[in-house]
Amino acid sequence: MAKFAKSICMLVILALAAVAQSAVFEKKPCGTLDLTSGRTQHCFPPDASHHSVCCVDIKTPDNNYTPSGNYNPLGSAIRAASRPSSYSWCTCSKEICTAQLGGRVAYINRAVAKH
């Protein structure tokens, strides 16, 4: 009987491990941004290493220059991946959102803790 219980415990542990590894990271919605679009697959990675700022209500999508003067054309991608009612995009920083795009930071995605 003890051998049977041990086998059952091992099966449960293996099943739980498989479920934990197959868990899909679900991205939090960001304004009207279509997170299923090929243009947005880089947005909000689980480790929050880049493109983790949700920028909404973008007023100047055609401003091609960052606050530091770097060329950063985003207008066509923003228009293709979000709606005019509230153009939205994932940015690397609050400054890109507010100063370049004239948007509002809705949230900043934080890294997902690994258990």
PDB file as gemmi writes it, atoms N, CA and C in Angstrom:
CRYST1    1.000    1.000    1.000  90.00  90.00  90.00 P 1                      
ATOM      1  N   MET A   1       0.820  -1.197   0.000  1.00  0.00           N  
ATOM      2  CA  MET A   1       0.000   0.000   0.000  1.00  0.00           C  
ATOM      3  C   MET A   1       0.866   1.265   0.000  1.00  0.00           C  
ATOM      4  N   ALA A   2       1.956   1.258   0.764  1.00  0.00           N  
ATOM      5  CA  ALA A   2       2.836   2.426   0.835  1.00  0.00           C  
ATOM      6  C   ALA A   2       3.477   2.703  -0.523  1.00  0.00           C  
ATOM      7  N   LYS A   3       3.808   1.628  -1.240  1.00  0.00           N  
ATOM      8  CA  LYS A   3       4.416   1.783  -2.566  1.00  0.00           C  
ATOM      9  C   LYS A   3       3.419   2.433  -3.538  1.00  0.00           C  
ATOM     10  N   PHE A   4       2.133   2.027  -3.430  1.00  0.00           N  
ATOM     11  CA  PHE A   4       1.080   2.597  -4.273  1.00  0.00           C  
ATOM     12  C   PHE A   4       0.900   4.089  -3.968  1.00  0.00           C  
ATOM     13  N   ALA A   5       0.864   4.461  -2.694  1.00  0.00           N  
ATOM     14  CA  ALA A   5       0.706   5.863  -2.289  1.00  0.00           C  
ATOM     15  C   ALA A   5       1.885   6.697  -2.775  1.00  0.00           C  
ATOM     16  N   LYS A   6       3.077   6.122  -2.694  1.00  0.00           N  
ATOM     17  CA  LYS A   6       4.276   6.833  -3.163  1.00  0.00           C  
ATOM     18  C   LYS A   6       4.185   7.079  -4.675  1.00  0.00           C  
ATOM     19  N   SER A   7       3.702   6.078  -5.410  1.00  0.00           N  
ATOM     20  CA  SER A   7       3.549   6.218  -6.868  1.00  0.00           C  
ATOM     21  C   SER A   7       2.532   7.301  -7.204  1.00  0.00           C  
ATOM     22  N   ILE A   8       1.434   7.332  -6.476  1.00  0.00           N  
ATOM     23  CA  ILE A   8       0.405   8.351  -6.698  1.00  0.00           C  
ATOM     24  C   ILE A   8       0.977   9.740  -6.423  1.00  0.00           C  
ATOM     25  N   CYS A   9       1.722   9.880  -5.337  1.00  0.00           N  
ATOM     26  CA  CYS A   9       2.340  11.177  -5.004  1.00  0.00           C  
ATOM     27  C   CYS A   9       3.274  11.629  -6.109  1.00  0.00           C  
ATOM     28  N   MET A  10       4.078  10.720  -6.642  1.00  0.00           N  
ATOM     29  CA  MET A  10       5.007  11.076  -7.721  1.00  0.00           C  
ATOM     30  C   MET A  10       4.252  11.522  -8.971  1.00  0.00           C  
ATOM     31  N   LEU A  11       3.173  10.834  -9.294  1.00  0.00           N  
ATOM     32  CA  LEU A  11       2.367  11.229 -10.456  1.00  0.00           C  
ATOM     33  C   LEU A  11       1.768  12.615 -10.270  1.00  0.00           C  
ATOM     34  N   VAL A  12       1.278  12.909  -9.082  1.00  0.00           N  
ATOM     35  CA  VAL A  12       0.711  14.227  -8.800  1.00  0.00           C  
ATOM     36  C   VAL A  12       1.785  15.296  -8.920  1.00  0.00           C  
ATOM     37  N   ILE A  13       2.965  15.048  -8.386  1.00  0.00           N  
ATOM     38  CA  ILE A  13       4.067  16.019  -8.467  1.00  0.00           C  
ATOM     39  C   ILE A  13       4.462  16.262  -9.913  1.00  0.00           C  
ATOM     40  N   LEU A  14       4.582  15.192 -10.696  1.00  0.00           N  
ATOM     41  CA  LEU A  14       4.935  15.342 -12.111  1.00  0.00           C  
ATOM     42  C   LEU A  14       3.859  16.113 -12.872  1.00  0.00           C  
ATOM     43  N   ALA A  15       2.605  15.839 -12.580  1.00  0.00           N  
ATOM     44  CA  ALA A  15       1.509  16.554 -13.248  1.00  0.00           C  
ATOM     45  C   ALA A  15       1.529  18.039 -12.902  1.00  0.00           C  
ATOM     46  N   LEU A  16       1.738  18.351 -11.637  1.00  0.00           N  
ATOM     47  CA  LEU A  16       1.794  19.757 -11.227  1.00  0.00           C  
ATOM     48  C   LEU A  16       2.972  20.475 -11.863  1.00  0.00           C  
ATOM     49  N   ALA A  17       4.103  19.807 -11.969  1.00  0.00           N  
ATOM     50  CA  ALA A  17       5.276  20.407 -12.602  1.00  0.00           C  
ATOM     51  C   ALA A  17       5.007  20.693 -14.076  1.00  0.00           C  
ATOM     52  N   ALA A  18       4.343  19.762 -14.756  1.00  0.00           N  
ATOM     53  CA  ALA A  18       4.017  19.960 -16.175  1.00  0.00           C  
ATOM     54  C   ALA A  18       3.074  21.131 -16.364  1.00  0.00           C  
ATOM     55  N   VAL A  19       2.084  21.249 -15.492  1.00  0.00           N  
ATOM     56  CA  VAL A  19       1.137  22.366 -15.573  1.00  0.00           C  
ATOM     57  C   VAL A  19       1.861  23.679 -15.329  1.00  0.00           C  
ATOM     58  N   ALA A  20       2.728  23.732 -14.347  1.00  0.00           N  
ATOM     59  CA  ALA A  20       3.454  24.967 -14.025  1.00  0.00           C  
ATOM     60  C   ALA A  20       4.334  25.401 -15.183  1.00  0.00           C  
ATOM     61  N   GLN A  21       4.989  24.448 -15.854  1.00  0.00           N  
ATOM     62  CA  GLN A  21       5.866  24.809 -16.962  1.00  0.00           C  
ATOM     63  C   GLN A  21       5.091  25.218 -18.203  1.00  0.00           C  
ATOM     64  N   SER A  22       3.874  24.717 -18.355  1.00  0.00           N  
ATOM     65  CA  SER A  22       3.105  25.051 -19.551  1.00  0.00           C  
ATOM     66  C   SER A  22       2.232  26.286 -19.356  1.00  0.00           C  
ATOM     67  N   ALA A  23       2.282  26.887 -18.175  1.00  0.00           N  
ATOM     68  CA  ALA A  23       1.466  28.080 -17.926  1.00  0.00           C  
ATOM     69  C   ALA A  23       1.840  29.174 -18.907  1.00  0.00           C  
ATOM     70  N   VAL A  24       0.842  29.806 -19.478  1.00  0.00           N  
ATOM     71  CA  VAL A  24       1.051  30.860 -20.464  1.00  0.00           C  
ATOM     72  C   VAL A  24       0.959  32.208 -19.766  1.00  0.00           C  
ATOM     73  N   PHE A  25       1.939  33.059 -20.027  1.00  0.00           N  
ATOM     74  CA  PHE A  25       1.926  34.402 -19.477  1.00  0.00           C  
ATOM     75  C   PHE A  25       0.893  35.213 -20.249  1.00  0.00           C  
ATOM     76  N   GLU A  26      -0.119  35.684 -19.561  1.00  0.00           N  
ATOM     77  CA  GLU A  26      -1.143  36.488 -20.218  1.00  0.00           C  
ATOM     78  C   GLU A  26      -0.816  37.957 -20.057  1.00  0.00           C  
ATOM     79  N   LYS A  27      -0.824  38.659 -21.167  1.00  0.00           N  
ATOM     80  CA  LYS A  27      -0.513  40.077 -21.147  1.00  0.00           C  
ATOM     81  C   LYS A  27      -1.741  40.873 -20.743  1.00  0.00           C  
ATOM     82  N   LYS A  28      -1.519  41.860 -19.898  1.00  0.00           N  
ATOM     83  CA  LYS A  28      -2.581  42.756 -19.458  1.00  0.00           C  
ATOM     84  C   LYS A  28      -2.938  43.678 -20.631  1.00  0.00           C  
ATOM     85  N   PRO A  29      -4.221  43.924 -20.883  1.00  0.00           N  
ATOM     86  CA  PRO A  29      -4.599  44.836 -21.971  1.00  0.00           C  
ATOM     87  C   PRO A  29      -3.957  46.216 -21.804  1.00  0.00           C  
ATOM     88  N   CYS A  30      -3.682  46.842 -22.936  1.00  0.00           N  
ATOM     89  CA  CYS A  30      -3.059  48.171 -22.944  1.00  0.00           C  
ATOM     90  C   CYS A  30      -3.844  49.056 -23.908  1.00  0.00           C  
ATOM     91  N   GLY A  31      -4.810  49.789 -23.384  1.00  0.00           N  
ATOM     92  CA  GLY A  31      -5.625  50.666 -24.222  1.00  0.00           C  
ATOM     93  C   GLY A  31      -6.257  49.898 -25.367  1.00  0.00           C  
ATOM     94  N   THR A  32      -6.121  50.424 -26.583  1.00  0.00           N  
ATOM     95  CA  THR A  32      -6.686  49.760 -27.757  1.00  0.00           C  
ATOM     96  C   THR A  32      -5.644  48.938 -28.502  1.00  0.00           C  
ATOM     97  N   LEU A  33      -4.480  48.749 -27.906  1.00  0.00           N  
ATOM     98  CA  LEU A  33      -3.398  48.000 -28.542  1.00  0.00           C  
ATOM     99  C   LEU A  33      -3.795  46.545 -28.758  1.00  0.00           C  
ATOM    100  N   ASP A  34      -3.633  46.074 -29.991  1.00  0.00           N  
ATOM    101  CA  ASP A  34      -3.935  44.687 -30.343  1.00  0.00           C  
ATOM    102  C   ASP A  34      -2.714  43.830 -30.018  1.00  0.00           C  
ATOM    103  N   LEU A  35      -2.740  43.179 -28.871  1.00  0.00           N  
ATOM    104  CA  LEU A  35      -1.589  42.387 -28.433  1.00  0.00           C  
ATOM    105  C   LEU A  35      -1.468  41.050 -29.156  1.00  0.00           C  
ATOM    106  N   THR A  36      -2.405  40.757 -30.077  1.00  0.00           N  
ATOM    107  CA  THR A  36      -2.288  39.548 -30.894  1.00  0.00           C  
ATOM    108  C   THR A  36      -1.618  39.855 -32.229  1.00  0.00           C  
ATOM    109  N   SER A  37      -1.411  41.115 -32.523  1.00  0.00           N  
ATOM    110  CA  SER A  37      -0.789  41.539 -33.773  1.00  0.00           C  
ATOM    111  C   SER A  37       0.689  41.147 -33.803  1.00  0.00           C  
ATOM    112  N   GLY A  38       1.174  40.833 -34.983  1.00  0.00           N  
ATOM    113  CA  GLY A  38       2.598  40.556 -35.148  1.00  0.00           C  
ATOM    114  C   GLY A  38       3.463  41.741 -34.778  1.00  0.00           C  
ATOM    115  N   ARG A  39       2.909  42.944 -34.902  1.00  0.00           N  
ATOM    116  CA  ARG A  39       3.664  44.161 -34.575  1.00  0.00           C  
ATOM    117  C   ARG A  39       3.855  44.358 -33.072  1.00  0.00           C  
ATOM    118  N   THR A  40       3.126  43.614 -32.258  1.00  0.00           N  
ATOM    119  CA  THR A  40       3.186  43.837 -30.811  1.00  0.00           C  
ATOM    120  C   THR A  40       3.722  42.641 -30.033  1.00  0.00           C  
ATOM    121  N   GLN A  41       4.296  41.673 -30.700  1.00  0.00           N  
ATOM    122  CA  GLN A  41       4.770  40.479 -30.000  1.00  0.00           C  
ATOM    123  C   GLN A  41       5.940  40.779 -29.065  1.00  0.00           C  
ATOM    124  N   HIS A  42       6.613  41.889 -29.279  1.00  0.00           N  
ATOM    125  CA  HIS A  42       7.727  42.282 -28.399  1.00  0.00           C  
ATOM    126  C   HIS A  42       7.241  42.968 -27.120  1.00  0.00           C  
ATOM    127  N   CYS A  43       5.982  43.315 -27.075  1.00  0.00           N  
ATOM    128  CA  CYS A  43       5.443  44.070 -25.944  1.00  0.00           C  
ATOM    129  C   CYS A  43       5.267  43.217 -24.690  1.00  0.00           C  
ATOM    130  N   PHE A  44       5.589  43.811 -23.562  1.00  0.00           N  
ATOM    131  CA  PHE A  44       5.330  43.250 -22.233  1.00  0.00           C  
ATOM    132  C   PHE A  44       5.844  41.824 -22.038  1.00  0.00           C  
ATOM    133  N   PRO A  45       7.153  41.597 -22.227  1.00  0.00           N  
ATOM    134  CA  PRO A  45       7.685  40.253 -21.965  1.00  0.00           C  
ATOM    135  C   PRO A  45       7.585  39.942 -20.471  1.00  0.00           C  
ATOM    136  N   PRO A  46       7.468  38.663 -20.105  1.00  0.00           N  
ATOM    137  CA  PRO A  46       7.317  38.300 -18.690  1.00  0.00           C  
ATOM    138  C   PRO A  46       8.438  38.823 -17.789  1.00  0.00           C  
ATOM    139  N   ASP A  47       9.655  38.955 -18.326  1.00  0.00           N  
ATOM    140  CA  ASP A  47      10.766  39.421 -17.483  1.00  0.00           C  
ATOM    141  C   ASP A  47      10.844  40.947 -17.401  1.00  0.00           C  
ATOM    142  N   ALA A  48       9.930  41.635 -18.081  1.00  0.00           N  
ATOM    143  CA  ALA A  48       9.863  43.107 -18.063  1.00  0.00           C  
ATOM    144  C   ALA A  48      11.187  43.755 -18.453  1.00  0.00           C  
ATOM    145  N   SER A  49      11.934  43.103 -19.332  1.00  0.00           N  
ATOM    146  CA  SER A  49      13.250  43.611 -19.718  1.00  0.00           C  
ATOM    147  C   SER A  49      13.182  44.784 -20.696  1.00  0.00           C  
ATOM    148  N   HIS A  50      12.082  44.950 -21.374  1.00  0.00           N  
ATOM    149  CA  HIS A  50      11.942  46.032 -22.361  1.00  0.00           C  
ATOM    150  C   HIS A  50      10.469  46.199 -22.732  1.00  0.00           C  
ATOM    151  N   HIS A  51      10.156  47.300 -23.350  1.00  0.00           N  
ATOM    152  CA  HIS A  51       8.798  47.578 -23.839  1.00  0.00           C  
ATOM    153  C   HIS A  51       7.720  47.216 -22.816  1.00  0.00           C  
ATOM    154  N   SER A  52       7.882  47.732 -21.605  1.00  0.00           N  
ATOM    155  CA  SER A  52       6.981  47.394 -20.505  1.00  0.00           C  
ATOM    156  C   SER A  52       6.112  48.548 -20.034  1.00  0.00           C  
ATOM    157  N   VAL A  53       6.151  49.669 -20.752  1.00  0.00           N  
ATOM    158  CA  VAL A  53       5.330  50.830 -20.401  1.00  0.00           C  
ATOM    159  C   VAL A  53       4.113  50.852 -21.324  1.00  0.00           C  
ATOM    160  N   CYS A  54       2.923  50.826 -20.738  1.00  0.00           N  
ATOM    161  CA  CYS A  54       1.690  50.912 -21.519  1.00  0.00           C  
ATOM    162  C   CYS A  54       1.363  52.386 -21.717  1.00  0.00           C  
ATOM    163  N   CYS A  55       1.456  52.818 -22.963  1.00  0.00           N  
ATOM    164  CA  CYS A  55       1.224  54.220 -23.314  1.00  0.00           C  
ATOM    165  C   CYS A  55      -0.106  54.325 -24.061  1.00  0.00           C  
ATOM    166  N   VAL A  56      -1.024  55.131 -23.542  1.00  0.00           N  
ATOM    167  CA  VAL A  56      -2.357  55.286 -24.147  1.00  0.00           C  
ATOM    168  C   VAL A  56      -2.636  56.755 -24.452  1.00  0.00           C  
ATOM    169  N   ASP A  57      -3.703  56.993 -25.179  1.00  0.00           N  
ATOM    170  CA  ASP A  57      -4.124  58.356 -25.536  1.00  0.00           C  
ATOM    171  C   ASP A  57      -3.000  59.123 -26.235  1.00  0.00           C  
ATOM    172  N   ILE A  58      -2.311  58.442 -27.141  1.00  0.00           N  
ATOM    173  CA  ILE A  58      -1.179  59.039 -27.863  1.00  0.00           C  
ATOM    174  C   ILE A  58      -1.683  60.132 -28.800  1.00  0.00           C  
ATOM    175  N   LYS A  59      -1.098  61.304 -28.664  1.00  0.00           N  
ATOM    176  CA  LYS A  59      -1.513  62.467 -29.476  1.00  0.00           C  
ATOM    177  C   LYS A  59      -0.566  62.743 -30.641  1.00  0.00           C  
ATOM    178  N   THR A  60       0.713  62.376 -30.509  1.00  0.00           N  
ATOM    179  CA  THR A  60       1.694  62.693 -31.560  1.00  0.00           C  
ATOM    180  C   THR A  60       2.427  61.428 -32.030  1.00  0.00           C  
ATOM    181  N   PRO A  61       1.687  60.478 -32.654  1.00  0.00           N  
ATOM    182  CA  PRO A  61       2.345  59.242 -33.098  1.00  0.00           C  
ATOM    183  C   PRO A  61       3.384  59.462 -34.194  1.00  0.00           C  
ATOM    184  N   ASP A  62       3.286  60.583 -34.912  1.00  0.00           N  
ATOM    185  CA  ASP A  62       4.220  60.843 -36.011  1.00  0.00           C  
ATOM    186  C   ASP A  62       5.466  61.609 -35.600  1.00  0.00           C  
ATOM    187  N   ASN A  63       5.635  61.893 -34.316  1.00  0.00           N  
ATOM    188  CA  ASN A  63       6.882  62.494 -33.843  1.00  0.00           C  
ATOM    189  C   ASN A  63       7.930  61.387 -33.882  1.00  0.00           C  
ATOM    190  N   ASN A  64       8.888  61.510 -34.786  1.00  0.00           N  
ATOM    191  CA  ASN A  64       9.873  60.455 -35.013  1.00  0.00           C  
ATOM    192  C   ASN A  64      11.122  60.560 -34.161  1.00  0.00           C  
ATOM    193  N   TYR A  65      11.142  61.457 -33.200  1.00  0.00           N  
ATOM    194  CA  TYR A  65      12.361  61.660 -32.419  1.00  0.00           C  
ATOM    195  C   TYR A  65      12.108  61.534 -30.922  1.00  0.00           C  
ATOM    196  N   THR A  66      12.977  60.777 -30.267  1.00  0.00           N  
ATOM    197  CA  THR A  66      12.908  60.607 -28.822  1.00  0.00           C  
ATOM    198  C   THR A  66      13.306  61.916 -28.144  1.00  0.00           C  
ATOM    199  N   PRO A  67      13.074  62.043 -26.841  1.00  0.00           N  
ATOM    200  CA  PRO A  67      13.491  63.256 -26.122  1.00  0.00           C  
ATOM    201  C   PRO A  67      15.001  63.520 -26.246  1.00  0.00           C  
ATOM    202  N   SER A  68      15.786  62.467 -26.441  1.00  0.00           N  
ATOM    203  CA  SER A  68      17.237  62.652 -26.580  1.00  0.00           C  
ATOM    204  C   SER A  68      17.666  62.861 -28.029  1.00  0.00           C  
ATOM    205  N   GLY A  69      16.704  62.915 -28.959  1.00  0.00           N  
ATOM    206  CA  GLY A  69      17.008  63.223 -30.356  1.00  0.00           C  
ATOM    207  C   GLY A  69      17.258  62.016 -31.245  1.00  0.00           C  
ATOM    208  N   ASN A  70      17.050  60.820 -30.750  1.00  0.00           N  
ATOM    209  CA  ASN A  70      17.240  59.622 -31.575  1.00  0.00           C  
ATOM    210  C   ASN A  70      16.041  59.410 -32.495  1.00  0.00           C  
ATOM    211  N   TYR A  71      16.326  58.966 -33.720  1.00  0.00           N  
ATOM    212  CA  TYR A  71      15.273  58.686 -34.690  1.00  0.00           C  
ATOM    213  C   TYR A  71      14.535  57.422 -34.261  1.00  0.00           C  
ATOM    214  N   ASN A  72      13.232  57.509 -34.087  1.00  0.00           N  
ATOM    215  CA  ASN A  72      12.426  56.414 -33.563  1.00  0.00           C  
ATOM    216  C   ASN A  72      11.024  56.475 -34.169  1.00  0.00           C  
ATOM    217  N   PRO A  73      10.886  56.144 -35.459  1.00  0.00           N  
ATOM    218  CA  PRO A  73       9.581  56.250 -36.121  1.00  0.00           C  
ATOM    219  C   PRO A  73       8.624  55.148 -35.669  1.00  0.00           C  
ATOM    220  N   LEU A  74       7.517  55.545 -35.074  1.00  0.00           N  
ATOM    221  CA  LEU A  74       6.547  54.582 -34.551  1.00  0.00           C  
ATOM    222  C   LEU A  74       5.147  54.763 -35.116  1.00  0.00           C  
ATOM    223  N   GLY A  75       4.892  55.847 -35.808  1.00  0.00           N  
ATOM    224  CA  GLY A  75       3.544  56.192 -36.259  1.00  0.00           C  
ATOM    225  C   GLY A  75       2.817  55.099 -37.009  1.00  0.00           C  
ATOM    226  N   SER A  76       3.453  54.499 -38.012  1.00  0.00           N  
ATOM    227  CA  SER A  76       2.746  53.483 -38.803  1.00  0.00           C  
ATOM    228  C   SER A  76       2.445  52.246 -37.967  1.00  0.00           C  
ATOM    229  N   ALA A  77       3.350  51.853 -37.083  1.00  0.00           N  
ATOM    230  CA  ALA A  77       3.109  50.686 -36.225  1.00  0.00           C  
ATOM    231  C   ALA A  77       1.980  50.968 -35.241  1.00  0.00           C  
ATOM    232  N   ILE A  78       1.972  52.163 -34.661  1.00  0.00           N  
ATOM    233  CA  ILE A  78       0.928  52.531 -33.703  1.00  0.00           C  
ATOM    234  C   ILE A  78      -0.433  52.532 -34.381  1.00  0.00           C  
ATOM    235  N   ARG A  79      -0.513  53.108 -35.560  1.00  0.00           N  
ATOM    236  CA  ARG A  79      -1.790  53.164 -36.281  1.00  0.00           C  
ATOM    237  C   ARG A  79      -2.273  51.766 -36.694  1.00  0.00           C  
ATOM    238  N   ALA A  80      -1.338  50.896 -37.058  1.00  0.00           N  
ATOM    239  CA  ALA A  80      -1.708  49.547 -37.501  1.00  0.00           C  
ATOM    240  C   ALA A  80      -2.141  48.659 -36.338  1.00  0.00           C  
ATOM    241  N   ALA A  81      -1.608  48.917 -35.147  1.00  0.00           N  
ATOM    242  CA  ALA A  81      -1.851  48.014 -34.021  1.00  0.00           C  
ATOM    243  C   ALA A  81      -2.815  48.549 -32.964  1.00  0.00           C  
ATOM    244  N   SER A  82      -3.332  49.771 -33.165  1.00  0.00           N  
ATOM    245  CA  SER A  82      -4.290  50.311 -32.193  1.00  0.00           C  
ATOM    246  C   SER A  82      -5.338  51.148 -32.917  1.00  0.00           C  
ATOM    247  N   ARG A  83      -6.283  51.674 -32.174  1.00  0.00           N  
ATOM    248  CA  ARG A  83      -7.396  52.419 -32.796  1.00  0.00           C  
ATOM    249  C   ARG A  83      -7.282  53.917 -32.524  1.00  0.00           C  
ATOM    250  N   PRO A  84      -7.765  54.742 -33.436  1.00  0.00           N  
ATOM    251  CA  PRO A  84      -7.683  56.197 -33.287  1.00  0.00           C  
ATOM    252  C   PRO A  84      -8.399  56.737 -32.048  1.00  0.00           C  
ATOM    253  N   SER A  85      -9.356  55.986 -31.529  1.00  0.00           N  
ATOM    254  CA  SER A  85     -10.069  56.464 -30.336  1.00  0.00           C  
ATOM    255  C   SER A  85      -9.117  56.644 -29.151  1.00  0.00           C  
ATOM    256  N   SER A  86      -8.039  55.890 -29.137  1.00  0.00           N  
ATOM    257  CA  SER A  86      -6.989  56.032 -28.123  1.00  0.00           C  
ATOM    258  C   SER A  86      -5.770  55.271 -28.624  1.00  0.00           C  
ATOM    259  N   TYR A  87      -5.004  55.922 -29.523  1.00  0.00           N  
ATOM    260  CA  TYR A  87      -3.800  55.254 -30.002  1.00  0.00           C  
ATOM    261  C   TYR A  87      -2.988  54.799 -28.796  1.00  0.00           C  
ATOM    262  N   SER A  88      -2.484  53.560 -28.867  1.00  0.00           N  
ATOM    263  CA  SER A  88      -1.768  52.962 -27.743  1.00  0.00           C  
ATOM    264  C   SER A  88      -0.535  52.228 -28.253  1.00  0.00           C  
ATOM    265  N   TRP A  89       0.476  52.120 -27.374  1.00  0.00           N  
ATOM    266  CA  TRP A  89       1.711  51.430 -27.748  1.00  0.00           C  
ATOM    267  C   TRP A  89       2.465  51.020 -26.491  1.00  0.00           C  
ATOM    268  N   CYS A  90       3.356  50.050 -26.638  1.00  0.00           N  
ATOM    269  CA  CYS A  90       4.243  49.680 -25.538  1.00  0.00           C  
ATOM    270  C   CYS A  90       5.581  50.371 -25.789  1.00  0.00           C  
ATOM    271  N   THR A  91       6.071  51.072 -24.801  1.00  0.00           N  
ATOM    272  CA  THR A  91       7.334  51.788 -24.961  1.00  0.00           C  
ATOM    273  C   THR A  91       8.359  51.299 -23.947  1.00  0.00           C  
ATOM    274  N   CYS A  92       9.602  51.693 -24.175  1.00  0.00           N  
ATOM    275  CA  CYS A  92      10.702  51.311 -23.277  1.00  0.00           C  
ATOM    276  C   CYS A  92      10.779  52.209 -22.049  1.00  0.00           C  
ATOM    277  N   SER A  93      10.179  53.393 -22.150  1.00  0.00           N  
ATOM    278  CA  SER A  93      10.298  54.334 -21.033  1.00  0.00           C  
ATOM    279  C   SER A  93       9.088  55.251 -20.959  1.00  0.00           C  
ATOM    280  N   LYS A  94       8.925  55.843 -19.786  1.00  0.00           N  
ATOM    281  CA  LYS A  94       7.849  56.836 -19.607  1.00  0.00           C  
ATOM    282  C   LYS A  94       8.107  58.037 -20.507  1.00  0.00           C  
ATOM    283  N   GLU A  95       9.378  58.407 -20.681  1.00  0.00           N  
ATOM    284  CA  GLU A  95       9.727  59.591 -21.485  1.00  0.00           C  
ATOM    285  C   GLU A  95       9.326  59.429 -22.945  1.00  0.00           C  
ATOM    286  N   ILE A  96       9.515  58.231 -23.511  1.00  0.00           N  
ATOM    287  CA  ILE A  96       9.086  57.998 -24.899  1.00  0.00           C  
ATOM    288  C   ILE A  96       7.578  58.197 -24.991  1.00  0.00           C  
ATOM    289  N   CYS A  97       6.864  57.664 -24.030  1.00  0.00           N  
ATOM    290  CA  CYS A  97       5.401  57.791 -24.015  1.00  0.00           C  
ATOM    291  C   CYS A  97       4.971  59.246 -23.928  1.00  0.00           C  
ATOM    292  N   THR A  98       5.468  59.951 -22.943  1.00  0.00           N  
ATOM    293  CA  THR A  98       4.970  61.308 -22.690  1.00  0.00           C  
ATOM    294  C   THR A  98       5.600  62.359 -23.591  1.00  0.00           C  
ATOM    295  N   ALA A  99       6.920  62.349 -23.708  1.00  0.00           N  
ATOM    296  CA  ALA A  99       7.593  63.412 -24.458  1.00  0.00           C  
ATOM    297  C   ALA A  99       7.575  63.200 -25.969  1.00  0.00           C  
ATOM    298  N   GLN A 100       7.834  61.973 -26.430  1.00  0.00           N  
ATOM    299  CA  GLN A 100       7.831  61.735 -27.877  1.00  0.00           C  
ATOM    300  C   GLN A 100       6.411  61.573 -28.413  1.00  0.00           C  
ATOM    301  N   LEU A 101       5.625  60.727 -27.762  1.00  0.00           N  
ATOM    302  CA  LEU A 101       4.312  60.366 -28.306  1.00  0.00           C  
ATOM    303  C   LEU A 101       3.154  61.194 -27.767  1.00  0.00           C  
ATOM    304  N   GLY A 102       3.413  62.023 -26.772  1.00  0.00           N  
ATOM    305  CA  GLY A 102       2.340  62.838 -26.208  1.00  0.00           C  
ATOM    306  C   GLY A 102       1.249  61.997 -25.586  1.00  0.00           C  
ATOM    307  N   GLY A 103       1.644  60.855 -25.035  1.00  0.00           N  
ATOM    308  CA  GLY A 103       0.672  59.937 -24.458  1.00  0.00           C  
ATOM    309  C   GLY A 103       0.647  59.990 -22.944  1.00  0.00           C  
ATOM    310  N   ARG A 104      -0.118  59.088 -22.392  1.00  0.00           N  
ATOM    311  CA  ARG A 104      -0.272  58.969 -20.944  1.00  0.00           C  
ATOM    312  C   ARG A 104       0.119  57.556 -20.541  1.00  0.00           C  
ATOM    313  N   VAL A 105       0.918  57.425 -19.492  1.00  0.00           N  
ATOM    314  CA  VAL A 105       1.313  56.109 -18.994  1.00  0.00           C  
ATOM    315  C   VAL A 105       0.141  55.505 -18.228  1.00  0.00           C  
ATOM    316  N   ALA A 106      -0.387  54.390 -18.737  1.00  0.00           N  
ATOM    317  CA  ALA A 106      -1.491  53.707 -18.061  1.00  0.00           C  
ATOM    318  C   ALA A 106      -0.955  52.793 -16.959  1.00  0.00           C  
ATOM    319  N   TYR A 107       0.150  52.118 -17.243  1.00  0.00           N  
ATOM    320  CA  TYR A 107       0.808  51.283 -16.238  1.00  0.00           C  
ATOM    321  C   TYR A 107       2.189  50.896 -16.734  1.00  0.00           C  
ATOM    322  N   ILE A 108       3.002  50.415 -15.810  1.00  0.00           N  
ATOM    323  CA  ILE A 108       4.318  49.861 -16.136  1.00  0.00           C  
ATOM    324  C   ILE A 108       4.293  48.413 -15.686  1.00  0.00           C  
ATOM    325  N   ASN A 109       4.517  47.521 -16.639  1.00  0.00           N  
ATOM    326  CA  ASN A 109       4.501  46.082 -16.349  1.00  0.00           C  
ATOM    327  C   ASN A 109       5.749  45.725 -15.539  1.00  0.00           C  
ATOM    328  N   ARG A 110       5.567  44.964 -14.510  1.00  0.00           N  
ATOM    329  CA  ARG A 110       6.673  44.498 -13.669  1.00  0.00           C  
ATOM    330  C   ARG A 110       6.956  43.038 -13.996  1.00  0.00           C  
ATOM    331  N   ALA A 111       8.168  42.594 -13.701  1.00  0.00           N  
ATOM    332  CA  ALA A 111       8.553  41.212 -13.973  1.00  0.00           C  
ATOM    333  C   ALA A 111       7.658  40.245 -13.216  1.00  0.00           C  
ATOM    334  N   VAL A 112       7.362  39.125 -13.849  1.00  0.00           N  
ATOM    335  CA  VAL A 112       6.574  38.076 -13.213  1.00  0.00           C  
ATOM    336  C   VAL A 112       7.523  37.245 -12.363  1.00  0.00           C  
ATOM    337  N   ALA A 113       7.177  37.074 -11.123  1.00  0.00           N  
ATOM    338  CA  ALA A 113       8.034  36.302 -10.213  1.00  0.00           C  
ATOM    339  C   ALA A 113       8.047  34.841 -10.620  1.00  0.00           C  
ATOM    340  N   LYS A 114       9.239  34.234 -10.568  1.00  0.00           N  
ATOM    341  CA  LYS A 114       9.370  32.810 -10.853  1.00  0.00           C  
ATOM    342  C   LYS A 114       9.267  32.057  -9.546  1.00  0.00           C  
ATOM    343  N   HIS A 115       8.444  31.030  -9.548  1.00  0.00           N  
ATOM    344  CA  HIS A 115       8.256  30.217  -8.325  1.00  0.00           C  
ATOM    345  C   HIS A 115       9.007  28.929  -8.442  1.00  0.00           C  
TER     346      HIS A 115                                                      
END                                                                             
